[in-house]
Amino acid sequence: KQEVTQIPAALSVPEGENLVLNCSFTDSAIYNLQWFRQDPGKGLTSLLLIQSSQREQTSGRLNASLDKSSGRSTLYIAASQPGDSATYLCAVRGYGQNFVFGPGTRLSVLP
Amino acid sequence: NAGVTQTPKFQVLKTGQSMTLQCAQDMNHEYMSWYRQDPGMGLRLIHYSVGAGITDQGEVPNGYNVSRSTTEDFPLRLLSAAPSQTSVYFCASSSDGINYGYTFGSGTRLTVV
């Protein structure tokens, strides 16, 4: 059974710092991995989708990498801003087609 | 282009009542699913569908029913609400099972008293 973990559970950084969020999964037989952002009381917003054949994806200040063989993905946020404060979730899609979600990392960016 | 629309946004039910959470998407996605999100438990899959007329159980299906009569709609029915079903419910859809990611609705916050 696929299990997804995220480290750290919570992170607080001053504005302007670069930061890395980590996602680990136990079964490397995946189609893709998706990073989401969730604001308090809101739904999930897709940030980046990485296919299993890709190594990384970039969108603006966000860069996500995937090392399928080691079961790891990282989300790099450059020059963090208070507006980046949210919970970040990763989800992996295995051969059973369903996404399995990690518990999330709660990020606070302090002005 | 509305994406994934969930109604209602908030609902309070009494124990034993039944209700239907609505989910509709206008992206012609084949794959749709329902998750519940609870503090400390993360997102857990309730039911999913790979196309009209096809549904299957996820991780926590007990107490819930689904049907998929059209590509657009995927309602979730609570048969006899229990306090343990107090949660935030999310509907999501995807174009296929391999190449595309999920698009989520904004959620339904359900309280069972």
Short mmCIF file of C-alpha atoms in Angstrom, two decimals:
data_model
loop_
_atom_site.label_atom_id
_atom_site.label_comp_id
_atom_site.label_asym_id
_atom_site.label_seq_id
_atom_site.Cartn_x
_atom_site.Cartn_y
_atom_site.Cartn_z
CA LYS A 1 0.00 0.00 0.00
CA GLN A 2 1.38 3.41 -1.00
CA GLU A 3 2.24 5.70 1.91
CA VAL A 4 3.18 9.33 1.53
CA THR A 5 4.95 11.39 4.16
CA GLN A 6 5.91 15.04 4.25
CA ILE A 7 8.65 16.70 6.22
CA PRO A 8 8.56 19.03 8.01
CA ALA A 9 5.01 19.08 9.33
CA ALA A 10 5.28 22.83 9.88
CA LEU A 11 7.77 25.50 8.89
CA SER A 12 8.11 29.16 9.75
CA VAL A 13 10.53 31.36 7.81
CA PRO A 14 11.17 35.09 7.40
CA GLU A 15 10.14 36.71 4.16
CA GLY A 16 12.66 36.44 1.35
CA GLU A 17 14.10 33.07 2.30
CA ASN A 18 14.39 30.18 -0.11
CA LEU A 19 12.90 26.98 1.27
CA VAL A 20 12.45 23.31 0.48
CA LEU A 21 9.50 21.08 1.31
CA ASN A 22 9.96 17.32 1.19
CA CYS A 23 7.67 14.51 0.11
CA SER A 24 8.47 10.79 0.34
CA PHE A 25 6.54 7.82 -0.99
CA THR A 26 7.02 4.10 -0.46
CA ASP A 27 6.06 2.62 -3.85
CA SER A 28 7.98 3.94 -6.85
CA ALA A 29 5.43 2.52 -9.33
CA ILE A 30 3.72 5.85 -9.98
CA TYR A 31 2.30 7.67 -12.99
CA ASN A 32 2.80 11.15 -11.63
CA LEU A 33 3.11 13.35 -8.55
CA GLN A 34 1.22 16.56 -7.93
CA TRP A 35 1.87 19.40 -5.51
CA PHE A 36 -1.08 21.36 -4.14
CA ARG A 37 -1.58 24.43 -2.03
CA GLN A 38 -4.44 24.72 0.46
CA ASP A 39 -5.37 27.96 2.19
CA PRO A 40 -7.27 27.71 5.51
CA GLY A 41 -10.90 26.77 4.93
CA LYS A 42 -10.39 26.51 1.18
CA GLY A 43 -10.02 23.85 -1.47
CA LEU A 44 -6.84 22.53 -3.06
CA THR A 45 -5.10 24.49 -5.79
CA SER A 46 -2.79 22.59 -8.11
CA LEU A 47 0.74 23.99 -8.26
CA LEU A 48 2.79 21.54 -10.28
CA LEU A 49 2.35 18.12 -11.86
CA ILE A 50 5.40 15.94 -12.58
CA GLN A 51 5.10 12.86 -14.76
CA SER A 52 7.06 9.79 -13.73
CA SER A 53 9.40 10.25 -16.72
CA GLN A 54 10.26 13.83 -15.73
CA ARG A 55 12.87 15.05 -13.26
CA GLU A 56 11.45 18.48 -12.51
CA GLN A 57 8.83 21.10 -13.28
CA THR A 58 8.97 24.85 -12.79
CA SER A 59 6.32 27.52 -12.42
CA GLY A 60 7.42 31.00 -11.48
CA ARG A 61 9.17 30.85 -8.10
CA LEU A 62 8.27 27.19 -7.64
CA ASN A 63 10.37 24.24 -8.71
CA ALA A 64 9.42 20.64 -8.04
CA SER A 65 11.78 17.73 -8.51
CA LEU A 66 11.11 14.01 -8.64
CA ASP A 67 13.46 11.11 -7.92
CA LYS A 68 11.19 8.15 -8.51
CA SER A 69 13.77 5.49 -7.73
CA SER A 70 14.37 6.86 -4.25
CA GLY A 71 10.71 7.73 -3.67
CA ARG A 72 11.26 11.43 -3.12
CA SER A 73 10.05 14.79 -4.37
CA THR A 74 10.96 18.29 -3.25
CA LEU A 75 9.17 21.58 -3.71
CA TYR A 76 11.52 24.53 -3.80
CA ILE A 77 10.06 27.99 -3.18
CA ALA A 78 12.35 30.90 -4.04
CA ALA A 79 12.22 34.29 -2.35
CA SER A 80 9.27 33.40 -0.13
CA GLN A 81 6.49 35.93 0.48
CA PRO A 82 3.80 36.20 3.18
CA GLY A 83 1.26 35.27 0.50
CA ASP A 84 2.95 31.86 0.24
CA SER A 85 1.67 31.00 3.71
CA ALA A 86 -0.54 27.92 3.32
CA THR A 87 -0.49 24.16 3.68
CA TYR A 88 1.35 22.34 0.89
CA LEU A 89 0.27 18.81 0.00
CA CYS A 90 1.88 16.30 -2.30
CA ALA A 91 -0.04 13.45 -3.89
CA VAL A 92 1.19 10.48 -5.90
CA ARG A 93 -0.82 8.62 -8.48
CA GLY A 94 -0.02 4.94 -8.62
CA TYR A 95 -0.97 2.28 -11.11
CA GLY A 96 -4.33 1.89 -9.37
CA GLN A 97 -5.12 5.39 -10.70
CA ASN A 98 -6.02 6.88 -7.34
CA PHE A 99 -4.03 9.67 -5.77
CA VAL A 100 -2.60 9.10 -2.30
CA PHE A 101 -2.01 12.27 -0.33
CA GLY A 102 0.60 13.21 2.20
CA PRO A 103 -0.39 14.92 5.44
CA GLY A 104 0.93 18.30 4.31
CA THR A 105 3.45 20.90 5.43
CA ARG A 106 2.04 24.04 7.05
CA LEU A 107 4.14 27.00 5.92
CA SER A 108 4.19 30.42 7.57
CA VAL A 109 6.18 33.20 5.94
CA LEU A 110 6.69 36.07 8.36
CA PRO A 111 6.84 39.68 7.11
CA ASN B 1 -15.43 27.50 -17.49
CA ALA B 2 -16.51 26.68 -13.91
CA GLY B 3 -14.22 23.65 -13.30
CA VAL B 4 -15.48 21.49 -10.42
CA THR B 5 -18.54 22.81 -8.60
CA GLN B 6 -19.65 21.48 -5.23
CA THR B 7 -22.91 22.28 -3.46
CA PRO B 8 -23.75 23.06 -0.76
CA LYS B 9 -20.71 24.78 0.78
CA PHE B 10 -21.95 24.24 4.34
CA GLN B 11 -24.48 21.84 5.82
CA VAL B 12 -25.63 20.85 9.29
CA LEU B 13 -27.44 17.53 9.64
CA LYS B 14 -29.00 15.70 12.52
CA THR B 15 -27.92 12.16 13.26
CA GLY B 16 -29.86 9.73 11.09
CA GLN B 17 -30.74 12.21 8.36
CA SER B 18 -29.74 11.57 4.78
CA MET B 19 -28.48 14.01 2.20
CA THR B 20 -26.71 14.28 -1.12
CA LEU B 21 -23.57 16.29 -1.76
CA GLN B 22 -23.50 17.48 -5.33
CA CYS B 23 -20.45 17.57 -7.59
CA ALA B 24 -20.41 18.68 -11.21
CA GLN B 25 -17.58 19.32 -13.64
CA ASP B 26 -17.67 20.93 -17.06
CA MET B 27 -14.28 19.76 -18.35
CA ASN B 28 -15.47 16.44 -19.80
CA HIS B 29 -13.27 14.57 -17.32
CA GLU B 30 -13.75 10.82 -17.14
CA TYR B 31 -12.24 10.34 -13.71
CA MET B 32 -14.00 11.72 -10.62
CA SER B 33 -13.55 11.05 -6.93
CA TRP B 34 -14.69 12.04 -3.47
CA TYR B 35 -12.35 12.66 -0.54
CA ARG B 36 -12.92 13.59 3.04
CA GLN B 37 -10.43 15.69 4.96
CA ASP B 38 -10.13 15.42 8.73
CA PRO B 39 -7.58 17.00 11.09
CA GLY B 40 -4.67 14.64 11.61
CA MET B 41 -6.00 12.16 9.03
CA GLY B 42 -5.29 14.00 5.81
CA LEU B 43 -7.32 13.38 2.67
CA ARG B 44 -8.91 9.96 2.39
CA LEU B 45 -10.60 8.53 -0.70
CA ILE B 46 -14.28 7.61 -0.26
CA HIS B 47 -15.43 6.56 -3.74
CA TYR B 48 -14.27 7.12 -7.26
CA SER B 49 -15.47 6.68 -10.83
CA VAL B 50 -13.52 6.09 -14.05
CA GLY B 51 -16.46 6.94 -16.28
CA ALA B 52 -20.23 7.10 -16.53
CA GLY B 53 -21.81 3.98 -15.08
CA ILE B 54 -18.62 2.85 -13.32
CA THR B 55 -17.93 3.44 -9.64
CA ASP B 56 -15.70 1.80 -7.05
CA GLN B 57 -14.88 2.05 -3.37
CA GLY B 58 -11.96 3.89 -1.92
CA GLU B 59 -10.37 3.72 1.50
CA VAL B 60 -13.37 4.79 3.62
CA PRO B 61 -16.60 3.95 1.74
CA ASN B 62 -18.85 2.86 4.63
CA GLY B 63 -21.93 5.03 5.08
CA TYR B 64 -21.67 6.58 1.62
CA ASN B 65 -23.18 5.80 -1.78
CA VAL B 66 -22.32 7.16 -5.21
CA SER B 67 -23.63 6.88 -8.72
CA ARG B 68 -22.37 8.21 -12.07
CA SER B 69 -25.20 8.47 -14.57
CA THR B 70 -23.50 11.22 -16.61
CA THR B 71 -19.91 12.27 -17.25
CA GLU B 72 -20.57 15.63 -15.59
CA ASP B 73 -22.13 14.65 -12.26
CA PHE B 74 -20.92 12.55 -9.37
CA PRO B 75 -23.17 12.93 -6.30
CA LEU B 76 -22.24 11.55 -2.89
CA ARG B 77 -25.08 10.28 -0.70
CA LEU B 78 -24.96 9.97 3.05
CA LEU B 79 -27.45 7.27 3.88
CA SER B 80 -27.90 7.85 7.63
CA ALA B 81 -25.65 10.60 8.92
CA ALA B 82 -23.47 9.95 11.96
CA PRO B 83 -21.30 12.38 13.97
CA SER B 84 -18.23 10.51 12.64
CA GLN B 85 -19.11 11.85 9.19
CA THR B 86 -18.50 15.42 10.31
CA SER B 87 -15.78 16.47 7.90
CA VAL B 88 -14.88 18.55 4.89
CA TYR B 89 -15.72 16.77 1.65
CA PHE B 90 -13.88 17.41 -1.60
CA CYS B 91 -14.77 16.31 -5.08
CA ALA B 92 -12.00 16.08 -7.70
CA SER B 93 -11.80 15.24 -11.37
CA SER B 94 -9.12 14.35 -13.87
CA SER B 95 -8.94 13.89 -17.61
CA ASP B 96 -7.43 10.42 -17.37
CA GLY B 97 -5.66 8.19 -14.93
CA ILE B 98 -2.15 8.67 -16.20
CA ASN B 99 -1.17 11.94 -17.79
CA TYR B 100 -3.17 14.55 -15.95
CA GLY B 101 -3.53 15.77 -12.40
CA TYR B 102 -6.54 16.49 -10.27
CA THR B 103 -8.78 19.55 -10.27
CA PHE B 104 -10.54 20.03 -6.94
CA GLY B 105 -13.83 21.61 -5.98
CA SER B 106 -13.97 24.13 -3.14
CA GLY B 107 -15.40 21.63 -0.66
CA THR B 108 -18.48 21.04 1.47
CA ARG B 109 -18.16 21.49 5.22
CA LEU B 110 -20.56 19.04 6.88
CA THR B 111 -21.44 18.95 10.55
CA VAL B 112 -23.54 16.11 11.97
CA VAL B 113 -25.06 16.83 15.38
#
